[in-house]
Amino acid sequence: EVQLVESGGGLVKPGRSLRISCTASGFNFGDYDMTWFRQAPGKGLEWVGFIRRKVYGETTEYAASVKGRFIISRDDSTSIAYLEMNGLKTEDTAVYYCTRERVAIFGVIIMDYWGQGTLVTVSS
Amino acid sequence: DIQMTQSPSSLSASVGDRVTITCRASQSISVYLNWYQQSPGKAPKLLIYAASYLQSGVPSRFSGSGSGADFTLTINSLQPDDFASYFCQQSYSTPWTFGQGTKVEIK
């Protein structure tokens, strides 16, 4: 059974850093790109960024709102994806979800499995 | 960035009703359109991908249609578990963007 479990969320002061993790199981982690999304309280879904699998050089791409502050990484030996968040702002307060990304029919990218999410609250 | 606009933002319906939600992209995205369901306090769940393909395990009362810039999600014979929020999402180009969501409430 495919499972994604986020951890490491919590309360952090503005300007500080936090690293959250996504532990995967039930599939060959190294064969998939991993994507992070977030959802502010009562709001819609926002793409944060992704990391490609090793065969594609583990390249990353980020949303403009987090570029230069957030870093996504992965450790295929432990099946964990990380989201390192630096220079946190109050507007970064959200539930953060990791997802498994894959290519479906016609080359359409889908997020077929999601973790349960971890809440990050940025407040003084 | 590609903007996704859903309508309506909310609707009230009864068990057994047929419900239709629309999603419009700010440019043509071919069939690079997915639909997700999100129940309160839960993670989104993939329902439909590539505009009209049913994700494995999703009941056949859910269907999707459309291409280009206009898409539709239809739920036939609404069931109690279907009262949730629904989001469309484009995967034509990054950043992946979502519609603002449609909340389906019990009438």
GROMACS .gro file of N, CA and C in nm, chain A residues 8-20 38-41 70 85 87-96 117-124:
model
  111
    8GLY      N    1   0.705   1.697   1.117
    8GLY     CA    2   0.794   1.808   1.144
    8GLY      C    3   0.730   1.945   1.147
    9GLY      N    4   0.600   1.952   1.125
    9GLY     CA    5   0.533   2.080   1.131
    9GLY      C    6   0.525   2.133   1.273
   10GLY      N    7   0.485   2.258   1.286
   10GLY     CA    8   0.472   2.316   1.419
   10GLY      C    9   0.467   2.466   1.413
   11LEU      N   10   0.483   2.527   1.529
   11LEU     CA   11   0.480   2.673   1.542
   11LEU      C   12   0.623   2.727   1.532
   12VAL      N   13   0.641   2.827   1.447
   12VAL     CA   14   0.773   2.886   1.428
   12VAL      C   15   0.758   3.037   1.414
   13LYS      N   16   0.856   3.110   1.461
   13LYS     CA   17   0.850   3.257   1.455
   13LYS      C   18   0.889   3.307   1.316
   14PRO      N   19   0.836   3.420   1.278
   14PRO     CA   20   0.874   3.478   1.148
   14PRO      C   21   1.025   3.496   1.137
   15GLY      N   22   1.076   3.467   1.019
   15GLY     CA   23   1.218   3.479   0.993
   15GLY      C   24   1.298   3.354   1.023
   16ARG      N   25   1.238   3.261   1.097
   16ARG     CA   26   1.309   3.139   1.133
   16ARG      C   27   1.296   3.033   1.025
   17SER      N   28   1.358   2.918   1.050
   17SER     CA   29   1.359   2.808   0.954
   17SER      C   30   1.292   2.685   1.013
   18LEU      N   31   1.247   2.599   0.924
   18LEU     CA   32   1.186   2.472   0.964
   18LEU      C   33   1.204   2.374   0.851
   19ARG      N   34   1.230   2.249   0.884
   19ARG     CA   35   1.238   2.145   0.781
   19ARG      C   36   1.132   2.041   0.810
   20ILE      N   37   1.049   2.013   0.710
   20ILE     CA   38   0.950   1.908   0.724
   20ILE      C   39   0.987   1.791   0.633
   38ARG      N   40   0.066   2.330  -0.062
   38ARG     CA   41   0.022   2.382   0.067
   38ARG      C   42  -0.118   2.438   0.056
   39GLN      N   43  -0.182   2.448   0.172
   39GLN     CA   44  -0.318   2.500   0.177
   39GLN      C   45  -0.331   2.584   0.303
   40ALA      N   46  -0.342   2.715   0.286
   40ALA     CA   47  -0.362   2.805   0.399
   40ALA      C   48  -0.500   2.778   0.459
   41PRO      N   49  -0.519   2.807   0.587
   41PRO     CA   50  -0.648   2.779   0.653
   41PRO      C   51  -0.766   2.838   0.577
   70PHE      N   52   1.276   2.842   0.000
   70PHE     CA   53   1.248   2.701   0.027
   70PHE      C   54   1.340   2.614  -0.057
   85MET      N   55   1.235   2.514   0.484
   85MET     CA   56   1.172   2.646   0.470
   85MET      C   57   1.252   2.747   0.551
   87GLY      N   58   1.354   3.177   0.623
   87GLY     CA   59   1.295   3.310   0.615
   87GLY      C   60   1.144   3.306   0.616
   88LEU      N   61   1.089   3.226   0.706
   88LEU     CA   62   0.944   3.206   0.706
   88LEU      C   63   0.867   3.334   0.733
   89LYS      N   64   0.753   3.347   0.666
   89LYS     CA   65   0.665   3.461   0.679
   89LYS      C   66   0.530   3.414   0.731
   90THR      N   67   0.454   3.505   0.786
   90THR     CA   68   0.322   3.467   0.838
   90THR      C   69   0.236   3.408   0.727
   91GLU      N   70   0.254   3.456   0.605
   91GLU     CA   71   0.174   3.405   0.494
   91GLU      C   72   0.213   3.264   0.449
   92ASP      N   73   0.318   3.208   0.509
   92ASP     CA   74   0.355   3.069   0.482
   92ASP      C   75   0.275   2.972   0.570
   93THR      N   76   0.196   3.025   0.662
   93THR     CA   77   0.112   2.940   0.747
   93THR      C   78   0.016   2.859   0.660
   94ALA      N   79   0.025   2.727   0.674
   94ALA     CA   80  -0.056   2.639   0.589
   94ALA      C   81  -0.036   2.494   0.632
   95VAL      N   82  -0.123   2.409   0.582
   95VAL     CA   83  -0.098   2.265   0.585
   95VAL      C   84  -0.016   2.232   0.462
   96TYR      N   85   0.093   2.162   0.482
   96TYR     CA   86   0.182   2.125   0.373
   96TYR      C   87   0.164   1.977   0.341
  117GLY      N   88  -0.075   1.554   0.539
  117GLY     CA   89  -0.043   1.694   0.562
  117GLY      C   90   0.014   1.721   0.700
  118THR      N   91   0.092   1.827   0.708
  118THR     CA   92   0.146   1.872   0.836
  118THR      C   93   0.129   2.023   0.844
  119LEU      N   94   0.081   2.071   0.959
  119LEU     CA   95   0.050   2.214   0.975
  119LEU      C   96   0.174   2.291   1.018
  120VAL      N   97   0.203   2.395   0.944
  120VAL     CA   98   0.310   2.488   0.979
  120VAL      C   99   0.245   2.621   1.011
  121THR      N  100   0.267   2.670   1.130
  121THR     CA  101   0.212   2.797   1.174
  121THR      C  102   0.326   2.894   1.199
  122VAL      N  103   0.325   3.006   1.128
  122VAL     CA  104   0.428   3.108   1.144
  122VAL      C  105   0.367   3.226   1.217
  123SER      N  106   0.412   3.244   1.339
  123SER     CA  107   0.353   3.350   1.422
  123SER      C  108   0.451   3.387   1.532
  124SER      N  109   0.447   3.514   1.569
  124SER     CA  110   0.532   3.559   1.678
  124SER      C  111   0.465   3.538   1.813
   0.00000   0.00000   0.00000
